[in-house]
Amino acid sequence: MRCVAVVKILKGGFMVRWQWYEQEAEVRQAATQFIADAAANAIKTRHAFHIVLAGGSTPRAVYQTLNALTTVWSAWHVYFGDERVLPADHPDRNSVMAQTAWLAQSPIPRNQIHPIPTERGLEFARASYLQTLAPIGAFDLVLLGLGEDGHTASLFPGHNLGAAENAADVLMVTDAPKPPPERISLSANRLSKAHQILFLVTGAGKREPVQRWMSGTEIPAAAIDCGNGVDVLLDRAAWPD
Ligand code: 6PG
């Protein structure tokens, strides 16, 4: 495994630690290890592990590896960074993807897994998830993907990212450019309330948004920062020339 690490300080003082691996499989391995370490550290120091899941193909492959971890599963609490407005069992939902890839076989107590109830409509889902998150402080780990247009979670270019300090924790999205148009997303401000933030970025389609991010162009992903910097794992295909 060859890994090249680059640290960049971007506009606004945000620090991004880029770790580039040759192969996508190596990114998956590194991500699994990152999650295992974050869980071990959180459970040791805070006796619980609050993780936010991302949608997307790279995270799915990582979720498939997680049941092999040795960890205190009863300390895990699982949230979602965004969800599409679709029926509860729809295969395009992030919750169904995570369920199929990992959670259905996981010993995490069911009442510690918190899907966003978008099957009941935008308004209900927003209010319900605001309540779910109200007692939760900083997340231990937020996992995020990166879209080809620079979006992350369901925070799209030109839309309200909820990056202001007083922004609501949960946003309703009614016109997402990536289908389906209706989605719920945690705001950039809420996603930034975390001990660690990890982006998983693979494939040639991500080269352009990575380039824009590295050169300081304002893409939605760049609005997320927890004060401790963010970590980005990429494969060679996603790394700009
Ligand atoms: C969604 C995701 C979205 C995703 C990126 C990257 O549900 O649409 O939350 O933000 O993470 O689009 O997805 P890929 O890893 O599949 O490219």
PDB file of N, CA and C in Angstrom, residues 134-200:
ATOM      1  N   ALA A 134     -31.431  16.730  18.957  1.00  0.00           N
ATOM      2  CA  ALA A 134     -31.389  17.763  20.015  1.00  0.00           C
ATOM      3  C   ALA A 134     -30.524  17.375  21.221  1.00  0.00           C
ATOM      4  N   PRO A 135     -30.640  16.146  21.750  1.00  0.00           N
ATOM      5  CA  PRO A 135     -29.818  15.827  22.925  1.00  0.00           C
ATOM      6  C   PRO A 135     -28.388  15.404  22.597  1.00  0.00           C
ATOM      7  N   ILE A 136     -28.059  15.327  21.316  1.00  0.00           N
ATOM      8  CA  ILE A 136     -26.736  14.803  20.920  1.00  0.00           C
ATOM      9  C   ILE A 136     -25.760  15.970  20.768  1.00  0.00           C
ATOM     10  N   GLY A 137     -24.626  15.870  21.404  1.00  0.00           N
ATOM     11  CA  GLY A 137     -23.595  16.914  21.260  1.00  0.00           C
ATOM     12  C   GLY A 137     -22.825  16.698  19.969  1.00  0.00           C
ATOM     13  N   ALA A 138     -21.520  16.901  20.034  1.00  0.00           N
ATOM     14  CA  ALA A 138     -20.692  16.714  18.840  1.00  0.00           C
ATOM     15  C   ALA A 138     -20.694  15.225  18.467  1.00  0.00           C
ATOM     16  N   PHE A 139     -20.846  14.945  17.180  1.00  0.00           N
ATOM     17  CA  PHE A 139     -20.703  13.563  16.712  1.00  0.00           C
ATOM     18  C   PHE A 139     -19.240  13.145  16.892  1.00  0.00           C
ATOM     19  N   ASP A 140     -19.007  11.853  17.068  1.00  0.00           N
ATOM     20  CA  ASP A 140     -17.622  11.390  17.146  1.00  0.00           C
ATOM     21  C   ASP A 140     -16.994  11.328  15.757  1.00  0.00           C
ATOM     22  N   LEU A 141     -17.767  10.846  14.795  1.00  0.00           N
ATOM     23  CA  LEU A 141     -17.238  10.739  13.424  1.00  0.00           C
ATOM     24  C   LEU A 141     -18.355  10.985  12.419  1.00  0.00           C
ATOM     25  N   VAL A 142     -18.096  11.876  11.475  1.00  0.00           N
ATOM     26  CA  VAL A 142     -19.027  12.126  10.369  1.00  0.00           C
ATOM     27  C   VAL A 142     -18.367  11.610   9.092  1.00  0.00           C
ATOM     28  N   LEU A 143     -19.039  10.663   8.422  1.00  0.00           N
ATOM     29  CA  LEU A 143     -18.565  10.161   7.134  1.00  0.00           C
ATOM     30  C   LEU A 143     -19.286  10.920   6.034  1.00  0.00           C
ATOM     31  N   LEU A 144     -18.556  11.295   4.998  1.00  0.00           N
ATOM     32  CA  LEU A 144     -19.161  12.030   3.893  1.00  0.00           C
ATOM     33  C   LEU A 144     -18.601  11.545   2.563  1.00  0.00           C
ATOM     34  N   GLY A 145     -19.397  11.674   1.506  1.00  0.00           N
ATOM     35  CA  GLY A 145     -18.930  11.420   0.148  1.00  0.00           C
ATOM     36  C   GLY A 145     -18.766  12.758  -0.563  1.00  0.00           C
ATOM     37  N   LEU A 146     -18.372  12.710  -1.801  1.00  0.00           N
ATOM     38  CA  LEU A 146     -18.230  13.935  -2.604  1.00  0.00           C
ATOM     39  C   LEU A 146     -18.849  13.671  -3.964  1.00  0.00           C
ATOM     40  N   GLY A 147     -19.781  14.540  -4.362  1.00  0.00           N
ATOM     41  CA  GLY A 147     -20.411  14.386  -5.673  1.00  0.00           C
ATOM     42  C   GLY A 147     -19.566  15.047  -6.755  1.00  0.00           C
ATOM     43  N   GLU A 148     -19.889  14.727  -8.000  1.00  0.00           N
ATOM     44  CA  GLU A 148     -19.092  15.263  -9.115  1.00  0.00           C
ATOM     45  C   GLU A 148     -19.228  16.774  -9.244  1.00  0.00           C
ATOM     46  N   ASP A 149     -20.310  17.314  -8.697  1.00  0.00           N
ATOM     47  CA  ASP A 149     -20.498  18.776  -8.717  1.00  0.00           C
ATOM     48  C   ASP A 149     -20.014  19.420  -7.404  1.00  0.00           C
ATOM     49  N   GLY A 150     -19.366  18.642  -6.563  1.00  0.00           N
ATOM     50  CA  GLY A 150     -18.835  19.187  -5.305  1.00  0.00           C
ATOM     51  C   GLY A 150     -19.807  19.068  -4.139  1.00  0.00           C
ATOM     52  N   HIS A 151     -20.996  18.471  -4.366  1.00  0.00           N
ATOM     53  CA  HIS A 151     -21.941  18.345  -3.253  1.00  0.00           C
ATOM     54  C   HIS A 151     -21.454  17.304  -2.252  1.00  0.00           C
ATOM     55  N   THR A 152     -21.982  17.448  -1.057  1.00  0.00           N
ATOM     56  CA  THR A 152     -21.758  16.426  -0.041  1.00  0.00           C
ATOM     57  C   THR A 152     -23.033  16.329   0.766  1.00  0.00           C
ATOM     58  N   ALA A 153     -23.283  15.162   1.387  1.00  0.00           N
ATOM     59  CA  ALA A 153     -24.605  14.880   1.955  1.00  0.00           C
ATOM     60  C   ALA A 153     -25.624  15.324   0.888  1.00  0.00           C
ATOM     61  N   SER A 154     -26.671  16.096   1.254  1.00  0.00           N
ATOM     62  CA  SER A 154     -27.531  16.654   0.197  1.00  0.00           C
ATOM     63  C   SER A 154     -27.402  18.173   0.186  1.00  0.00           C
ATOM     64  N   LEU A 155     -26.165  18.638   0.286  1.00  0.00           N
ATOM     65  CA  LEU A 155     -25.855  20.066   0.217  1.00  0.00           C
ATOM     66  C   LEU A 155     -25.268  20.333  -1.172  1.00  0.00           C
ATOM     67  N   PHE A 156     -26.067  20.981  -2.011  1.00  0.00           N
ATOM     68  CA  PHE A 156     -25.707  21.131  -3.425  1.00  0.00           C
ATOM     69  C   PHE A 156     -25.234  22.553  -3.742  1.00  0.00           C
ATOM     70  N   PRO A 157     -24.398  22.701  -4.777  1.00  0.00           N
ATOM     71  CA  PRO A 157     -23.914  24.035  -5.143  1.00  0.00           C
ATOM     72  C   PRO A 157     -25.082  24.983  -5.434  1.00  0.00           C
ATOM     73  N   GLY A 158     -24.976  26.192  -4.940  1.00  0.00           N
ATOM     74  CA  GLY A 158     -26.006  27.201  -5.200  1.00  0.00           C
ATOM     75  C   GLY A 158     -27.210  27.086  -4.276  1.00  0.00           C
ATOM     76  N   HIS A 159     -27.232  26.083  -3.413  1.00  0.00           N
ATOM     77  CA  HIS A 159     -28.340  25.914  -2.470  1.00  0.00           C
ATOM     78  C   HIS A 159     -27.909  26.377  -1.079  1.00  0.00           C
ATOM     79  N   ASN A 160     -28.875  26.499  -0.196  1.00  0.00           N
ATOM     80  CA  ASN A 160     -28.556  26.827   1.193  1.00  0.00           C
ATOM     81  C   ASN A 160     -27.776  25.659   1.803  1.00  0.00           C
ATOM     82  N   LEU A 161     -26.576  25.959   2.292  1.00  0.00           N
ATOM     83  CA  LEU A 161     -25.757  24.897   2.884  1.00  0.00           C
ATOM     84  C   LEU A 161     -25.923  24.848   4.398  1.00  0.00           C
ATOM     85  N   GLY A 162     -26.572  25.864   4.951  1.00  0.00           N
ATOM     86  CA  GLY A 162     -26.705  25.906   6.409  1.00  0.00           C
ATOM     87  C   GLY A 162     -25.349  25.992   7.087  1.00  0.00           C
ATOM     88  N   ALA A 163     -24.496  26.856   6.540  1.00  0.00           N
ATOM     89  CA  ALA A 163     -23.132  26.937   7.081  1.00  0.00           C
ATOM     90  C   ALA A 163     -23.003  27.986   8.185  1.00  0.00           C
ATOM     91  N   ALA A 164     -24.003  28.855   8.317  1.00  0.00           N
ATOM     92  CA  ALA A 164     -23.902  29.904   9.339  1.00  0.00           C
ATOM     93  C   ALA A 164     -23.969  29.281  10.732  1.00  0.00           C
ATOM     94  N   GLU A 165     -23.373  29.962  11.699  1.00  0.00           N
ATOM     95  CA  GLU A 165     -23.317  29.414  13.056  1.00  0.00           C
ATOM     96  C   GLU A 165     -24.684  29.180  13.675  1.00  0.00           C
ATOM     97  N   ASN A 166     -25.677  30.003  13.242  1.00  0.00           N
ATOM     98  CA  ASN A 166     -27.022  29.833  13.803  1.00  0.00           C
ATOM     99  C   ASN A 166     -27.937  29.029  12.865  1.00  0.00           C
ATOM    100  N   ALA A 167     -27.344  28.356  11.864  1.00  0.00           N
ATOM    101  CA  ALA A 167     -28.169  27.585  10.910  1.00  0.00           C
ATOM    102  C   ALA A 167     -28.858  26.425  11.632  1.00  0.00           C
ATOM    103  N   ALA A 168     -30.034  26.056  11.110  1.00  0.00           N
ATOM    104  CA  ALA A 168     -30.753  24.902  11.672  1.00  0.00           C
ATOM    105  C   ALA A 168     -29.926  23.640  11.461  1.00  0.00           C
ATOM    106  N   ASP A 169     -30.125  22.649  12.339  1.00  0.00           N
ATOM    107  CA  ASP A 169     -29.384  21.381  12.218  1.00  0.00           C
ATOM    108  C   ASP A 169     -29.816  20.577  10.993  1.00  0.00           C
ATOM    109  N   VAL A 170     -31.108  20.703  10.637  1.00  0.00           N
ATOM    110  CA  VAL A 170     -31.670  19.838   9.601  1.00  0.00           C
ATOM    111  C   VAL A 170     -32.327  20.709   8.527  1.00  0.00           C
ATOM    112  N   LEU A 171     -32.009  20.444   7.251  1.00  0.00           N
ATOM    113  CA  LEU A 171     -32.539  21.248   6.146  1.00  0.00           C
ATOM    114  C   LEU A 171     -33.446  20.402   5.254  1.00  0.00           C
ATOM    115  N   MET A 172     -34.484  21.057   4.714  1.00  0.00           N
ATOM    116  CA  MET A 172     -35.326  20.396   3.714  1.00  0.00           C
ATOM    117  C   MET A 172     -34.816  20.820   2.343  1.00  0.00           C
ATOM    118  N   VAL A 173     -34.639  19.865   1.450  1.00  0.00           N
ATOM    119  CA  VAL A 173     -34.179  20.163   0.088  1.00  0.00           C
ATOM    120  C   VAL A 173     -35.323  19.782  -0.840  1.00  0.00           C
ATOM    121  N   THR A 174     -35.738  20.719  -1.699  1.00  0.00           N
ATOM    122  CA  THR A 174     -36.891  20.421  -2.558  1.00  0.00           C
ATOM    123  C   THR A 174     -36.512  20.355  -4.029  1.00  0.00           C
ATOM    124  N   ASP A 175     -35.305  20.802  -4.372  1.00  0.00           N
ATOM    125  CA  ASP A 175     -34.934  20.830  -5.792  1.00  0.00           C
ATOM    126  C   ASP A 175     -33.491  20.368  -6.008  1.00  0.00           C
ATOM    127  N   ALA A 176     -33.177  19.204  -5.466  1.00  0.00           N
ATOM    128  CA  ALA A 176     -31.816  18.673  -5.641  1.00  0.00           C
ATOM    129  C   ALA A 176     -31.589  18.362  -7.119  1.00  0.00           C
ATOM    130  N   PRO A 177     -30.424  18.713  -7.664  1.00  0.00           N
ATOM    131  CA  PRO A 177     -30.141  18.387  -9.068  1.00  0.00           C
ATOM    132  C   PRO A 177     -29.920  16.888  -9.292  1.00  0.00           C
ATOM    133  N   LYS A 178     -29.606  16.146  -8.208  1.00  0.00           N
ATOM    134  CA  LYS A 178     -29.429  14.691  -8.317  1.00  0.00           C
ATOM    135  C   LYS A 178     -30.723  14.063  -7.822  1.00  0.00           C
ATOM    136  N   PRO A 179     -31.353  13.179  -8.608  1.00  0.00           N
ATOM    137  CA  PRO A 179     -32.637  12.642  -8.179  1.00  0.00           C
ATOM    138  C   PRO A 179     -32.538  11.747  -6.935  1.00  0.00           C
ATOM    139  N   PRO A 180     -33.578  11.672  -6.119  1.00  0.00           N
ATOM    140  CA  PRO A 180     -34.812  12.436  -6.257  1.00  0.00           C
ATOM    141  C   PRO A 180     -34.621  13.867  -5.752  1.00  0.00           C
ATOM    142  N   PRO A 181     -35.472  14.803  -6.234  1.00  0.00           N
ATOM    143  CA  PRO A 181     -35.278  16.217  -5.874  1.00  0.00           C
ATOM    144  C   PRO A 181     -35.532  16.513  -4.407  1.00  0.00           C
ATOM    145  N   GLU A 182     -36.399  15.717  -3.756  1.00  0.00           N
ATOM    146  CA  GLU A 182     -36.707  16.007  -2.344  1.00  0.00           C
ATOM    147  C   GLU A 182     -35.824  15.172  -1.426  1.00  0.00           C
ATOM    148  N   ARG A 183     -35.176  15.864  -0.531  1.00  0.00           N
ATOM    149  CA  ARG A 183     -34.236  15.211   0.388  1.00  0.00           C
ATOM    150  C   ARG A 183     -34.210  15.948   1.713  1.00  0.00           C
ATOM    151  N   ILE A 184     -33.713  15.275   2.719  1.00  0.00           N
ATOM    152  CA  ILE A 184     -33.389  15.921   3.994  1.00  0.00           C
ATOM    153  C   ILE A 184     -31.880  15.855   4.128  1.00  0.00           C
ATOM    154  N   SER A 185     -31.287  16.943   4.610  1.00  0.00           N
ATOM    155  CA  SER A 185     -29.838  16.931   4.838  1.00  0.00           C
ATOM    156  C   SER A 185     -29.526  17.584   6.169  1.00  0.00           C
ATOM    157  N   LEU A 186     -28.541  17.065   6.860  1.00  0.00           N
ATOM    158  CA  LEU A 186     -27.992  17.823   7.983  1.00  0.00           C
ATOM    159  C   LEU A 186     -27.297  19.034   7.374  1.00  0.00           C
ATOM    160  N   SER A 187     -27.313  20.147   8.088  1.00  0.00           N
ATOM    161  CA  SER A 187     -26.685  21.371   7.578  1.00  0.00           C
ATOM    162  C   SER A 187     -25.161  21.246   7.708  1.00  0.00           C
ATOM    163  N   ALA A 188     -24.455  22.097   6.973  1.00  0.00           N
ATOM    164  CA  ALA A 188     -22.985  22.110   7.082  1.00  0.00           C
ATOM    165  C   ALA A 188     -22.583  22.421   8.519  1.00  0.00           C
ATOM    166  N   ASN A 189     -23.352  23.293   9.157  1.00  0.00           N
ATOM    167  CA  ASN A 189     -23.057  23.669  10.545  1.00  0.00           C
ATOM    168  C   ASN A 189     -23.165  22.464  11.485  1.00  0.00           C
ATOM    169  N   ARG A 190     -24.228  21.638  11.312  1.00  0.00           N
ATOM    170  CA  ARG A 190     -24.402  20.473  12.201  1.00  0.00           C
ATOM    171  C   ARG A 190     -23.385  19.378  11.882  1.00  0.00           C
ATOM    172  N   LEU A 191     -23.096  19.184  10.583  1.00  0.00           N
ATOM    173  CA  LEU A 191     -22.108  18.168  10.207  1.00  0.00           C
ATOM    174  C   LEU A 191     -20.724  18.545  10.734  1.00  0.00           C
ATOM    175  N   SER A 192     -20.513  19.849  10.911  1.00  0.00           N
ATOM    176  CA  SER A 192     -19.204  20.315  11.407  1.00  0.00           C
ATOM    177  C   SER A 192     -19.052  20.135  12.912  1.00  0.00           C
ATOM    178  N   LYS A 193     -20.165  19.882  13.610  1.00  0.00           N
ATOM    179  CA  LYS A 193     -20.069  19.653  15.067  1.00  0.00           C
ATOM    180  C   LYS A 193     -19.664  18.203  15.279  1.00  0.00           C
ATOM    181  N   ALA A 194     -18.376  17.960  15.201  1.00  0.00           N
ATOM    182  CA  ALA A 194     -17.880  16.587  15.234  1.00  0.00           C
ATOM    183  C   ALA A 194     -16.446  16.577  15.726  1.00  0.00           C
ATOM    184  N   HIS A 195     -16.049  15.453  16.292  1.00  0.00           N
ATOM    185  CA  HIS A 195     -14.640  15.306  16.672  1.00  0.00           C
ATOM    186  C   HIS A 195     -13.791  15.005  15.441  1.00  0.00           C
ATOM    187  N   GLN A 196     -14.362  14.227  14.513  1.00  0.00           N
ATOM    188  CA  GLN A 196     -13.624  13.900  13.286  1.00  0.00           C
ATOM    189  C   GLN A 196     -14.570  13.852  12.095  1.00  0.00           C
ATOM    190  N   ILE A 197     -14.050  14.241  10.940  1.00  0.00           N
ATOM    191  CA  ILE A 197     -14.844  14.221   9.704  1.00  0.00           C
ATOM    192  C   ILE A 197     -14.008  13.502   8.641  1.00  0.00           C
ATOM    193  N   LEU A 198     -14.601  12.507   8.007  1.00  0.00           N
ATOM    194  CA  LEU A 198     -13.855  11.719   7.016  1.00  0.00           C
ATOM    195  C   LEU A 198     -14.616  11.687   5.691  1.00  0.00           C
ATOM    196  N   PHE A 199     -13.975  12.178   4.633  1.00  0.00           N
ATOM    197  CA  PHE A 199     -14.537  12.095   3.279  1.00  0.00           C
ATOM    198  C   PHE A 199     -13.949  10.884   2.562  1.00  0.00           C
ATOM    199  N   LEU A 200     -14.801  10.149   1.856  1.00  0.00           N
ATOM    200  CA  LEU A 200     -14.359   9.003   1.054  1.00  0.00           C
ATOM    201  C   LEU A 200     -14.601   9.351  -0.406  1.00  0.00           C
TER     202      LEU A 200
END
